[in-house]
Coordinates of C-alpha atoms in Angstrom, one line a residue:
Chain A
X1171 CA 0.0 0.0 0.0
X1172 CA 2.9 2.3 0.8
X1173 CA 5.0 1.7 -2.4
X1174 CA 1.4 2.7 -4.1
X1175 CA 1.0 5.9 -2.2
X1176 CA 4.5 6.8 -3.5
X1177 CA 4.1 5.5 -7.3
X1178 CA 1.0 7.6 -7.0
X1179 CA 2.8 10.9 -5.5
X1180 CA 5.3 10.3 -7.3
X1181 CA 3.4 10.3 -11.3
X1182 CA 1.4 13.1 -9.6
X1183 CA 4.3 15.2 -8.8
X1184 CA 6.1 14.5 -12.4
X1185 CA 2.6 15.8 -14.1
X1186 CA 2.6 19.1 -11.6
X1187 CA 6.3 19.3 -12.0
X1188 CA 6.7 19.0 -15.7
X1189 CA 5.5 22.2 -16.9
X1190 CA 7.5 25.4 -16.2
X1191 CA 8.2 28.7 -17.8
X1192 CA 9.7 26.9 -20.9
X1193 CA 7.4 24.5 -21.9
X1194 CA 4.1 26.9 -21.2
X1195 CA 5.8 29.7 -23.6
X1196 CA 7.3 27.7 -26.5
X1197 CA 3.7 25.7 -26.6
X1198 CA 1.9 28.9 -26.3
X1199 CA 4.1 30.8 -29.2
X1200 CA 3.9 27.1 -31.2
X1201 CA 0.0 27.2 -31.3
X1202 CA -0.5 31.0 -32.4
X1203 CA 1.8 31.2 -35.1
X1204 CA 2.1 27.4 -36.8
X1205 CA -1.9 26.1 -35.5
X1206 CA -1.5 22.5 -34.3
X1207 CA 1.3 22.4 -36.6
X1208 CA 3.9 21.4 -34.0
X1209 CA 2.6 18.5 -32.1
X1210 CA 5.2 16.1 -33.3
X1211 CA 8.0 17.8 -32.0
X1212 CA 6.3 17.8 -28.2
X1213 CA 5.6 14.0 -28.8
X1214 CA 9.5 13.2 -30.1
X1215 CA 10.3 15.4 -27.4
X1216 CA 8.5 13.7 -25.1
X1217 CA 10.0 10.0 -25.8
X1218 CA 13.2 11.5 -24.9
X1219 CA 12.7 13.0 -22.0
X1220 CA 10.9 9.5 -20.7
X1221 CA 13.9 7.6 -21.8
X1222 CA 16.3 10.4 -20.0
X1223 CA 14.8 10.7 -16.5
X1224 CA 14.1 6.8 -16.2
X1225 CA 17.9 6.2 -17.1
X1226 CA 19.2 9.3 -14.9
X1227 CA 16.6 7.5 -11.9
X1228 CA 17.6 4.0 -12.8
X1229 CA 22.1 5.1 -12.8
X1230 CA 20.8 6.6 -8.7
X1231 CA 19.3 3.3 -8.1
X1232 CA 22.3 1.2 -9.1
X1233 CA 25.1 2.8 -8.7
X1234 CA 23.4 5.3 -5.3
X1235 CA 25.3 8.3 -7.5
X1236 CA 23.7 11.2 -8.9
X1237 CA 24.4 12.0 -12.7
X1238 CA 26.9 14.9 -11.8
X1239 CA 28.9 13.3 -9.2
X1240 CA 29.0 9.9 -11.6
X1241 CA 30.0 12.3 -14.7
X1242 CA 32.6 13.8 -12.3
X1243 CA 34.2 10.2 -11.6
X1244 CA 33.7 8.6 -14.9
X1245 CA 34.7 11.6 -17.7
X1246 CA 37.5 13.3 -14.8
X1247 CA 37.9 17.1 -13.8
X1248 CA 38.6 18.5 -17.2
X1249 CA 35.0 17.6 -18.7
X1250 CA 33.3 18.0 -15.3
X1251 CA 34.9 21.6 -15.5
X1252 CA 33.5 22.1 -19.1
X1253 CA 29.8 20.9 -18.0
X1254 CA 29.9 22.9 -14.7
X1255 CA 30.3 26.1 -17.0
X1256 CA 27.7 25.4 -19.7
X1257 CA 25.2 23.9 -16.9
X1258 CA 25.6 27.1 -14.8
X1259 CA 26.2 30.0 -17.4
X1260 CA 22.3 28.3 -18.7
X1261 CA 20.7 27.4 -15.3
X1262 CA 21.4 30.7 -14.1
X1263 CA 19.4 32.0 -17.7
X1264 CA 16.1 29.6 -17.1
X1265 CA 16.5 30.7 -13.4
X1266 CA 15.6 34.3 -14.7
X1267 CA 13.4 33.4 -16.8
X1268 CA 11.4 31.3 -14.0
X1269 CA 11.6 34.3 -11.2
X1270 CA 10.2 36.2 -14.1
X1271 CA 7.4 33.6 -14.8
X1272 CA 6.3 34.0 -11.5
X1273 CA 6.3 38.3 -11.6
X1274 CA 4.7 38.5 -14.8
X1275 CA 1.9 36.1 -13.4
X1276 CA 1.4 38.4 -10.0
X1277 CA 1.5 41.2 -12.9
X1278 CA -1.3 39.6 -14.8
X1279 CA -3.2 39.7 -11.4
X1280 CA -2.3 43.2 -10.5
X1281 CA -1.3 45.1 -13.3
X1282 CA 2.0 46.3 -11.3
X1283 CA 4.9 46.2 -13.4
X1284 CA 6.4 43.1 -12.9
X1285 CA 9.7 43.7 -11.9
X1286 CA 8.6 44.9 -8.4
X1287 CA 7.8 41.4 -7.5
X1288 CA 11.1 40.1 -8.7
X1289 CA 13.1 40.5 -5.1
X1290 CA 9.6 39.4 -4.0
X1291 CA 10.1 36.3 -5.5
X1292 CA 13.1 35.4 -4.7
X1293 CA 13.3 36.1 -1.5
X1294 CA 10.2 33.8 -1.2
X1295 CA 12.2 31.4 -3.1
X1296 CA 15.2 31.2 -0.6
X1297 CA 13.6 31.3 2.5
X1298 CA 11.7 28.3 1.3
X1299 CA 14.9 26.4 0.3
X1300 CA 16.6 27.6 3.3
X1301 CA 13.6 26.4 6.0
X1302 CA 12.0 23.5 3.7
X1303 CA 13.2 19.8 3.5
X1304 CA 13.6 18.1 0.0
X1305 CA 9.9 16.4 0.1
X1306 CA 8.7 19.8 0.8
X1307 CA 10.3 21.5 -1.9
X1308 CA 9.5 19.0 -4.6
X1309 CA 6.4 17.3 -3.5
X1310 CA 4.5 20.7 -2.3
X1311 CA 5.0 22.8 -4.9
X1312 CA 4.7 20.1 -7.8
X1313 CA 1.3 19.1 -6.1
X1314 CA 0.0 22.7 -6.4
X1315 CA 1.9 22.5 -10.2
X1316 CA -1.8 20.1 -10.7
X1317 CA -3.7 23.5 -11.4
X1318 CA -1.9 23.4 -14.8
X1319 CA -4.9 20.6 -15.4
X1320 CA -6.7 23.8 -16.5
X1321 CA -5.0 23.9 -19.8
X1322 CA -6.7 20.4 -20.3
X1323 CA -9.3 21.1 -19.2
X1324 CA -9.9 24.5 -21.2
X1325 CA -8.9 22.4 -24.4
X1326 CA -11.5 19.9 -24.2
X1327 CA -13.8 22.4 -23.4
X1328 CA -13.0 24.2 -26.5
X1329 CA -14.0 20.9 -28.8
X1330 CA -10.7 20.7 -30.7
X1331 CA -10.8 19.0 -34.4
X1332 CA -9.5 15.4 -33.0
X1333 CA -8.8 14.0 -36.0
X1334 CA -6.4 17.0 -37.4
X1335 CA -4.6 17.1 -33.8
X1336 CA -3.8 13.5 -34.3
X1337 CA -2.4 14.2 -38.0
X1338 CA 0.1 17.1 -36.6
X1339 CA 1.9 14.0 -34.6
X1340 CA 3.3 12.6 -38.2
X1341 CA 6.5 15.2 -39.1
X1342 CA 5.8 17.7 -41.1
X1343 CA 7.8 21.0 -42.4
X1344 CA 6.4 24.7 -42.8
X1345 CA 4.9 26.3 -45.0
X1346 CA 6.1 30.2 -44.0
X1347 CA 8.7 31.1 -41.8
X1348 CA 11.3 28.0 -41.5
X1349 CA 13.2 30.1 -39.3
X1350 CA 11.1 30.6 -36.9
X1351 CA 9.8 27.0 -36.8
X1352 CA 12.6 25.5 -36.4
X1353 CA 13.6 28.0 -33.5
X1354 CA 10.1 27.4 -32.1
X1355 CA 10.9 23.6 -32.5
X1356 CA 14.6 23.2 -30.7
X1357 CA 12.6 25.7 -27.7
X1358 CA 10.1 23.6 -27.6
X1359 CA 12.7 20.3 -27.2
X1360 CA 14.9 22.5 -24.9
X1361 CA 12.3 22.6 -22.5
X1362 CA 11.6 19.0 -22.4
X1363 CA 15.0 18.1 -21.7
X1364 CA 16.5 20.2 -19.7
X1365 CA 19.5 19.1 -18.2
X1366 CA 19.1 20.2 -14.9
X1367 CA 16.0 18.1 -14.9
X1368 CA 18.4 15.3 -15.1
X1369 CA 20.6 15.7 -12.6
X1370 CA 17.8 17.0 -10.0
X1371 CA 15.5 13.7 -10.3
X1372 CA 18.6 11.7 -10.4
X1373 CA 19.6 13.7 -6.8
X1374 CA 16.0 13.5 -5.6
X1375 CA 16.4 9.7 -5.9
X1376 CA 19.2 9.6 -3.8
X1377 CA 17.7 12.6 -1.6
X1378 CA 15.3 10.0 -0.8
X1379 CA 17.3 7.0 -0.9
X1380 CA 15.6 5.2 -3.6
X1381 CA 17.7 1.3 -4.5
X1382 CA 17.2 -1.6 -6.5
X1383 CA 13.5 -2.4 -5.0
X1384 CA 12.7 1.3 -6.5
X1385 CA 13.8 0.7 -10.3
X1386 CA 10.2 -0.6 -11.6
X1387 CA 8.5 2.5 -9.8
X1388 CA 11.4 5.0 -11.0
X1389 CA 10.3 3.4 -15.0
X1390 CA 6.4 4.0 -14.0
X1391 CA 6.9 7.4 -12.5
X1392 CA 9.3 8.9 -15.7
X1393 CA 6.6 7.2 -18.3
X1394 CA 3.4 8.0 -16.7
X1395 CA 4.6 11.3 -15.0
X1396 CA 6.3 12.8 -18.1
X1397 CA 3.4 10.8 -20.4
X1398 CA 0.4 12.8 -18.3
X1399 CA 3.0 16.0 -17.8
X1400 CA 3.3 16.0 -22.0
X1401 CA -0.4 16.3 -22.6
X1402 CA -0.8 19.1 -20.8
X1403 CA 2.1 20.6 -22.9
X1404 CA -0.4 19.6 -26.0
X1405 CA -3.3 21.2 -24.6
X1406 CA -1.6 24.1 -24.5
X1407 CA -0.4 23.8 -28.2
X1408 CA -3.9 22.9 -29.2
X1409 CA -5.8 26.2 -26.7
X1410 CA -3.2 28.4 -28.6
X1411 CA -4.1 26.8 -32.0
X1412 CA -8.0 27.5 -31.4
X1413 CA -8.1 30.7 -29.7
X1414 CA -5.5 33.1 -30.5
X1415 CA -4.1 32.0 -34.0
X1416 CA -7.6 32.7 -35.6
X1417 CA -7.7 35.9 -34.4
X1418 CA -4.5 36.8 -35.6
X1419 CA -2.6 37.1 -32.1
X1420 CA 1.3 36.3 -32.4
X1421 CA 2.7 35.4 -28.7
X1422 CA 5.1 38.6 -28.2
X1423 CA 4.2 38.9 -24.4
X1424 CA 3.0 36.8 -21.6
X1425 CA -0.2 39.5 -21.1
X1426 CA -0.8 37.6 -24.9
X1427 CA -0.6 34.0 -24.3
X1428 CA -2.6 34.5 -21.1
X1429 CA -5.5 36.0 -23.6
X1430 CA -5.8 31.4 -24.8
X1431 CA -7.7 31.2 -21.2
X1432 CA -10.5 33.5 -21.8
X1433 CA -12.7 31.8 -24.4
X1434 CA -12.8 29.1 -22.2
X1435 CA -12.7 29.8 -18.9
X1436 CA -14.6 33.6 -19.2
X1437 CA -13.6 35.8 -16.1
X1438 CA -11.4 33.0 -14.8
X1439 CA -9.6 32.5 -17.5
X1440 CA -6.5 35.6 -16.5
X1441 CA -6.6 34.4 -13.4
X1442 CA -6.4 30.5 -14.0
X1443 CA -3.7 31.5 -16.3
X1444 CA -1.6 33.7 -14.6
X1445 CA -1.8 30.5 -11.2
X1446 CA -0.6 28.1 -13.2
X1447 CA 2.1 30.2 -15.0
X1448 CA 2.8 31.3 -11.4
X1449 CA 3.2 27.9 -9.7
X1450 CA 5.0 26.3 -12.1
X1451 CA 7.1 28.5 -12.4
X1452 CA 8.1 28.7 -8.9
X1453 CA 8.3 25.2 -8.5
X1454 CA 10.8 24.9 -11.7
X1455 CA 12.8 27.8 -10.1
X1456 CA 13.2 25.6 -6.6
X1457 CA 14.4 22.8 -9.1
X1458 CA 17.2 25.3 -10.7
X1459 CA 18.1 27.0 -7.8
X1460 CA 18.8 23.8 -6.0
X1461 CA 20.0 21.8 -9.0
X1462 CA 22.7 24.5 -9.1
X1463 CA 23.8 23.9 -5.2
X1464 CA 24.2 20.2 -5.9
X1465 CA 25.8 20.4 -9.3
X1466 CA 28.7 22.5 -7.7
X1467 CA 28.5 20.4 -4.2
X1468 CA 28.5 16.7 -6.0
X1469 CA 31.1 17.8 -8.5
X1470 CA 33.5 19.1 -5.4
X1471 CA 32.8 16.5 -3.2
X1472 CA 30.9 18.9 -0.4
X1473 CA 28.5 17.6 1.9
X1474 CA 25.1 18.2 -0.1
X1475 CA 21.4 17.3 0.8
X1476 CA 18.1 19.8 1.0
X1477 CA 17.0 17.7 3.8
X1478 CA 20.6 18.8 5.9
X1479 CA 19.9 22.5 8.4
X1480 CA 22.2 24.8 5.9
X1481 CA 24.8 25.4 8.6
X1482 CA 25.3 21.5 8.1
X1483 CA 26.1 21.8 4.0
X1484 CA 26.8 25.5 4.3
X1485 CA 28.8 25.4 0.6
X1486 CA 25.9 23.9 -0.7
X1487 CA 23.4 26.8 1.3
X1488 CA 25.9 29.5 -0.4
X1489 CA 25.6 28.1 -3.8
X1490 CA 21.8 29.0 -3.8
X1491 CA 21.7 31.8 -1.6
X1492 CA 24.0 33.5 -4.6
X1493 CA 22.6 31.9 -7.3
X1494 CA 18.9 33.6 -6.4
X1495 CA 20.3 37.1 -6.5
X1496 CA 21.9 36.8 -9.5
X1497 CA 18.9 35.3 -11.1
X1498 CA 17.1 37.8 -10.0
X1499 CA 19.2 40.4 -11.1
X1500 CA 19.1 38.9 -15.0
X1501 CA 15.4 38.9 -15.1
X1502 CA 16.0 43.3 -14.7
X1503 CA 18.7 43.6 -16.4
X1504 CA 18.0 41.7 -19.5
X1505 CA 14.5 42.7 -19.1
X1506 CA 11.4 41.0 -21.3
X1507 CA 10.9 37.5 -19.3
X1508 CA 9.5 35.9 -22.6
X1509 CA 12.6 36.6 -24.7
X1510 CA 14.9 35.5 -21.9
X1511 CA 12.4 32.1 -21.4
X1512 CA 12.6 31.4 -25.4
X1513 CA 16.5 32.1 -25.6
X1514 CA 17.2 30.3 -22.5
X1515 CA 15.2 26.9 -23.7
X1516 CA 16.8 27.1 -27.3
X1517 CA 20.5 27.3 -25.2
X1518 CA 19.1 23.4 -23.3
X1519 CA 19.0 22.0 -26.7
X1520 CA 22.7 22.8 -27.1
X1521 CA 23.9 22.1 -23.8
X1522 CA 22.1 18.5 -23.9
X1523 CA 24.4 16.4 -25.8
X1524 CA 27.4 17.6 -22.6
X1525 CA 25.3 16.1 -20.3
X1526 CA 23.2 12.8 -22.7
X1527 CA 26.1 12.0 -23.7
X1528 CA 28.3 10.8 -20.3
X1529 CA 24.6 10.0 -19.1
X1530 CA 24.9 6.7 -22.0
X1531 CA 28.2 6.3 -21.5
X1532 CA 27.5 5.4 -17.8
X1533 CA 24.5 3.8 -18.6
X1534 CA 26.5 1.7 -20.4
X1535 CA 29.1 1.4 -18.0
X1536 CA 28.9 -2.4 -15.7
X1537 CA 30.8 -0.4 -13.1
X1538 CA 28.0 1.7 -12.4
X1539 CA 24.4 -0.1 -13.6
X1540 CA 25.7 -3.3 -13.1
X1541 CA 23.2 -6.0 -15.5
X1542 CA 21.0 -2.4 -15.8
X1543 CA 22.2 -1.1 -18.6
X1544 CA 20.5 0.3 -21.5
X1545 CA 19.2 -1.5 -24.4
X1546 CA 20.9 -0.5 -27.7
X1547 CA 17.5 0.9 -29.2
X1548 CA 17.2 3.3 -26.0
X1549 CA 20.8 4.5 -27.0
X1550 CA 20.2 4.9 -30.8
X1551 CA 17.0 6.9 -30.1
X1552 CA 17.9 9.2 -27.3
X1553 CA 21.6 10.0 -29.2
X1554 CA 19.5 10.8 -32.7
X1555 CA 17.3 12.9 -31.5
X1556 CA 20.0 15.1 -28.7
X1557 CA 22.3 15.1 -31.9
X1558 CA 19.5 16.4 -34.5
X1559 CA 18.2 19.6 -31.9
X1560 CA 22.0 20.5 -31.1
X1561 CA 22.4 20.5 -35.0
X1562 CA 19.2 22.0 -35.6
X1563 CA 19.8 24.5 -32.8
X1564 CA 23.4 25.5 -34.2
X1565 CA 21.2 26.6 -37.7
X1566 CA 18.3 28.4 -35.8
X1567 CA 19.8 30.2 -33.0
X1568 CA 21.8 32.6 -35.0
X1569 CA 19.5 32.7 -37.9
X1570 CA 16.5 33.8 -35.3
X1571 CA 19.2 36.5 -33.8
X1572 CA 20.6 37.5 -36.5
X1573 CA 17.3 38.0 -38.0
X1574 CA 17.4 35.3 -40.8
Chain B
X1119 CA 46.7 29.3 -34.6
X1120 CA 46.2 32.8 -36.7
X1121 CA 45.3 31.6 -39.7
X1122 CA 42.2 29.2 -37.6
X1123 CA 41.1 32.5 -36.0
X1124 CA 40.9 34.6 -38.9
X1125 CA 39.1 32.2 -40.8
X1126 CA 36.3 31.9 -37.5
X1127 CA 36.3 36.0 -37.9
X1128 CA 35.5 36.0 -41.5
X1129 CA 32.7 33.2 -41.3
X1130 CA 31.1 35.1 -38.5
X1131 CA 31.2 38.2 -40.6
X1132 CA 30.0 36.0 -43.6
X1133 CA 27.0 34.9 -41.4
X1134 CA 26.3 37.8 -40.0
X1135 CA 26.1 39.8 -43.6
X1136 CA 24.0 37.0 -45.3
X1137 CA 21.9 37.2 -42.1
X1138 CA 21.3 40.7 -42.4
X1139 CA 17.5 42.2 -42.8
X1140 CA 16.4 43.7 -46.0
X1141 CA 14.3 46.4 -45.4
X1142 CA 11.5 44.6 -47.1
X1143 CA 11.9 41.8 -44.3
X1144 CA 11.7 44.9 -41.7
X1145 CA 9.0 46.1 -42.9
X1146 CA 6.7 43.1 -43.0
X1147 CA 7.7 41.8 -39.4
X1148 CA 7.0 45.0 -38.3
X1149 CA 3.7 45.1 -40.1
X1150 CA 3.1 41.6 -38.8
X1151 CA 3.9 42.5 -34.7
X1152 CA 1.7 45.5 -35.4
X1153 CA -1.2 43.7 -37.0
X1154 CA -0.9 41.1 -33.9
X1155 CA -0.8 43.8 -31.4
X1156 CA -4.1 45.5 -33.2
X1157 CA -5.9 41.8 -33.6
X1158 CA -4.8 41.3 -29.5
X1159 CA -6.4 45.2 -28.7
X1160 CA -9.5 44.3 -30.9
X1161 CA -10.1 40.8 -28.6
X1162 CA -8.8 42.3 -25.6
X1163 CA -11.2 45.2 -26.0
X1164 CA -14.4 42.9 -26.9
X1165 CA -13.9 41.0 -23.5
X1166 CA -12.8 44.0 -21.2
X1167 CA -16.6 45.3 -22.9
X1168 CA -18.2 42.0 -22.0
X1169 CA -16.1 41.7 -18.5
X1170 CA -14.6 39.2 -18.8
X1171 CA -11.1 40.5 -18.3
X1172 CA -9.7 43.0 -15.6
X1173 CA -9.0 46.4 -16.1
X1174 CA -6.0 46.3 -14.3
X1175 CA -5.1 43.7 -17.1
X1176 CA -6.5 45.1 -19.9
X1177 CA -4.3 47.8 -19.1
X1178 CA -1.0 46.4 -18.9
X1179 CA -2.2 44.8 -22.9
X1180 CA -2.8 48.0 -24.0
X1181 CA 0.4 49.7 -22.2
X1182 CA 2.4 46.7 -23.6
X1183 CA 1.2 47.6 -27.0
X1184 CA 1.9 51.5 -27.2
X1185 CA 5.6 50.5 -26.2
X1186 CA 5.7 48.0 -29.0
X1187 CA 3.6 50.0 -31.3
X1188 CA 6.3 52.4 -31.4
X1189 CA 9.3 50.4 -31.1
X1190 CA 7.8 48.8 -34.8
X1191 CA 6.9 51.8 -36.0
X1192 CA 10.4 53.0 -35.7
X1193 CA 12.4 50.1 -37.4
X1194 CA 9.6 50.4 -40.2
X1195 CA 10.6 53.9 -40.6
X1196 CA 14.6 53.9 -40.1
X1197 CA 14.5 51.0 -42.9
X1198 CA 11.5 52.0 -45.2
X1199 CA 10.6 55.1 -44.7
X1200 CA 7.6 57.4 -44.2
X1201 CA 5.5 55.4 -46.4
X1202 CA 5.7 51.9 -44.4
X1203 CA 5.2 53.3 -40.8
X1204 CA 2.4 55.2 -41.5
X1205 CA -0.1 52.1 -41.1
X1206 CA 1.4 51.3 -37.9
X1207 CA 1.3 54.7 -36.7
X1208 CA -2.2 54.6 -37.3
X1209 CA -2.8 51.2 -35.2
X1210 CA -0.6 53.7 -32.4
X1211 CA -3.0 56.0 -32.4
X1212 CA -5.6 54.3 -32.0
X1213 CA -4.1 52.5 -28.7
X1214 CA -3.2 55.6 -27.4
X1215 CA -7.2 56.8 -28.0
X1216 CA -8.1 52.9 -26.1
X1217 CA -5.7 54.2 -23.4
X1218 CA -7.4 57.3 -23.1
X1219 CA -10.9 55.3 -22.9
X1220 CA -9.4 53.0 -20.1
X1221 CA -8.1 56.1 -18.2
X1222 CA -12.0 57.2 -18.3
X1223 CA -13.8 53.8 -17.7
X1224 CA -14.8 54.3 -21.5
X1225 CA -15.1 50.6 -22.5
X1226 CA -17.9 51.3 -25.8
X1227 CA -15.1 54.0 -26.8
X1228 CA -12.1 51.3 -26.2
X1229 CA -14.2 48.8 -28.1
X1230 CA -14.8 51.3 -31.2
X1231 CA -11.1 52.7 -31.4
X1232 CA -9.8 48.7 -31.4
X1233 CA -11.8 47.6 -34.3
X1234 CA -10.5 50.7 -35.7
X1235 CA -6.9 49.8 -34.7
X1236 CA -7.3 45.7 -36.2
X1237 CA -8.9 47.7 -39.6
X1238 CA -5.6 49.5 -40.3
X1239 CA -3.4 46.4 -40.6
X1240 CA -5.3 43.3 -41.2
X1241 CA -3.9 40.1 -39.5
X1242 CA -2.9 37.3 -41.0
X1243 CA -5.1 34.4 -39.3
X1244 CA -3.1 31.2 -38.3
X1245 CA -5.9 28.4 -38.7
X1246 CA -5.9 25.9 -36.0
X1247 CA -4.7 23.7 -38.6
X1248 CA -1.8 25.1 -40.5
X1249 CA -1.3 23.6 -43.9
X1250 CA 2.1 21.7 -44.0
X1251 CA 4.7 21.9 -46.9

């Protein structure tokens, strides 16, 4: 009965969990400017964050190491060093763009500019870190993540052609503006798969001292959680389709992709938007802020855990009591949270193959996952498709910049 | 070790020049953000009318739109002169007319002056199912 309570929190907490700031915004700019066009790349997307997350569960389950500190022992200093930089310079990026998420949804509610509640925000967001306990952090605020149900639910309640949705799962190319779709595309696959994801359900594992009896519910929770998570990714894609591209609205701002809610939902719909943009948000920045304390703790060997009082790990307390700030200070200084959000999620896809990449090669690895290790089809798939948004994100990053 | 640099210097350049804008391009993106920005006013207006969205929020739409109205108007202009901006001047106008009618608690007013706004610059509709290549 208890290992059921826990598969059950634990699928639940993936579906509240598996939205943030990226995922709302690149399914909310897919919808309005390409229809349901885009569905394909949330589904191929999708199969490789399931495939990611039960490998980066199933290496803490074996081998009781988390992805960084494995990486770290397996690939040596010198690549540890190289991942450290990429992983911080972009967590630090989706950290803004998260505080942000959260102070443009208080802004929706308010209509105060939104950069008053930034140092509201994060201050909220280390006092919880610094007070809370690991189940707190993750369980609490990915239970509240649930209200992003709404998106479903608005969907369905919009009657979307079922038939044409299912169609925009089979690849397809644009019609107009390649640049932009394939931008839209390697955002939309950078928020999937972000690599701090990785490394912070591979520490929660060991956070909560998961082992061998814990494999076959670590499988369920990445399929189910991340299977459930992904359709509300879709509704969103599909809301955005029916309601704003028909009237001609382009997502250029939050206060626009908040307008999907309203046909729907009436007078709840800002509101029911701007909660779920809100939680999710601050529940993806908990994950970054405290993915960046252990990625610098497990790569220099300092005592780390959430569940530790800070004067116990204080390295690992510092790492996010600075990180926050300087977060913080992005989302004002580089200003527009959407452009930072979009930026920051095309930057995952490129980082992804520095951190996939040692991920097989120590799934791989009898040392560390023992008879566990991955099939060859898991391999094949999970490398083709890192290897073809790092490619495709090399083309649309400048081209979208550089105004291509 | 030169020789690699200077060769990574002249592709960036090379990519950077072939990326460049033609002021056609400017033009019609700015033309698009503004028709967006009019079609958003126009819906935005309709359900501030019918209540179904704050005014605190209806505000912050149609401050967010002024600031973009005449950050496009601008790049229309510096690129393709008089000529080009002047529809999304118009569409400006017109939001700063809505932003008058907010100020006052004016909704029919807001409501008139939007349609106005999405007449100047028609938007181009995304169906919910876009035709692939």
């Amino acid at each position: 009965m208890k290992n059921m309570t826990n598969l059950a929190l634990g699928i639940v907490t993936s579906i509240g969990g598996f939205l943030d700031v990226g995922a709302i915004a690149t399914a909310a700019l897919a919808g309005a400017a390409f229809g349901m066009q885009m569905l394909w790349v949330l589904a191929i997307g999708t199969l490789c964050v399931m495939l990611l997350t039960e490998m980066a569960g199933r290496l803490a389950c074996v081998s009781h190491h988390s992805l960084v500190d494995a990486v770290r022992e397996r690939c040596g200093f010198r690549y540890f060093s190289l991942l450290l930089i990429g992983e911080l310079f972009v967590d630090l990026l989706v950290l803004a763009a998260e505080i942000g998420g959260v102070a443009v949804a208080l802004h929706l509610v308010t209509g105060i500019d939104y950069r008053w509640f930034v140092p509201i925000v994060a201050f909220a967001l280390w006092v919880l870190i610094w007070l809370g306990t690991f189940s707190i952090v993750q369980n609490g605020a990915s239970l509240l993540g649930l209200i992003t149900v709404a998106f479903v639910v608005g969907m369905w309640w919009m009657g979307p052609p079922w038939h044409e949705a299912i169609r925009a799962f089979v690849p397809s190319a644009p019609s107009h503006d390649s640049a932009k779709y394939w931008f839209i595309a390697v955002g939309i696959i950078g928020s999937l798969f972000e690599p701090f994801m990785l490394n912070f359900y591979a520490s929660g594992a060991i956070e909560e001292k998961w082992s061998l009896k814990d494999i076959t519910m670590n499988r369920v929770t990445a399929v189910l959680g991340m299977g459930f998570g992904a359709i509300i990714a879709v509704s969103i894609v599909i809301l955005s389709a029916l309601t704003l591209g028909p009237h001609g609205i382009q997502v250029d701002s939050y206060e626009q992709a908040a307008l999907m809610m309203v046909q729907p939902f009436g007078r709840w719909g800002i509101p029911l938007f701007a909660a779920s943009l809100g939680i999710a948000c601050f529940g993806a920045s908990l994950q970054v802020a405290l993915n960046l304390s252990y990625l610098f703790s497990q790569g220099f060997g300092w005592n780390w855990s959430e569940n530790l009082k800070p004067h116990e790990d204080a390295r690992f307390a510092l790492v996010y009591t600075l990180a926050i700030p300087v977060g913080a200070l992005l989302v004002v200084v580089l200003g527009d949270p959407l452009q930072i959000t979009t930026f920051s999620m095309a930057l995952n896809a490129l980082l992804a193959p520095v951190i996939v990449f040692p991920l097989l090669i120590l799934m791989n690895d009898r040392h560390y996952v023992r008879e566990y290790r991955n099939h060859a089809i898991g391999n094949v798939l999970v490398s083709a498709i890192v290897v073809i948004a790092f490619l495709i994100a090399m083309v649309a990053i400048p081209l979208e910049v550089l105004g291509g | 070790m030169r020789v690699l640099y200077a060769s990574v210097i002249v592709a960036l350049a090379a990519a950077s020049a072939s990326c460049s804008k033609s002021p056609e391009k400017v033009t019609t993106e700015a033309r698009q953000a503004a028709a967006s920005w009019a079609a958003t006013l126009s819906a935005g207006a309709e359900w501030w009318g019918s209540g179904k969205v704050s005014t605190p929020y209806f505000r912050s739409i149609v401050t967010q739109a002024r600031t973009s109205l005449q950050k496009e108007e601008k790049s229309a202009r510096n690129s393709a002169g008089e000529a080009a901006a002047a529809p999304i001047r118009a569409v400006a106008s017109h939001a700063e007319t809505i932003a008058g009618a907010v100020g006052r608690g004016d909704r029919a007013a807001a409501i008139v002056a939007a349609h106005a706004a999405a007449s100047e610059v028609p938007a181009d509709k995304t169906p919910a199912v876009a035709k692939p290549q």
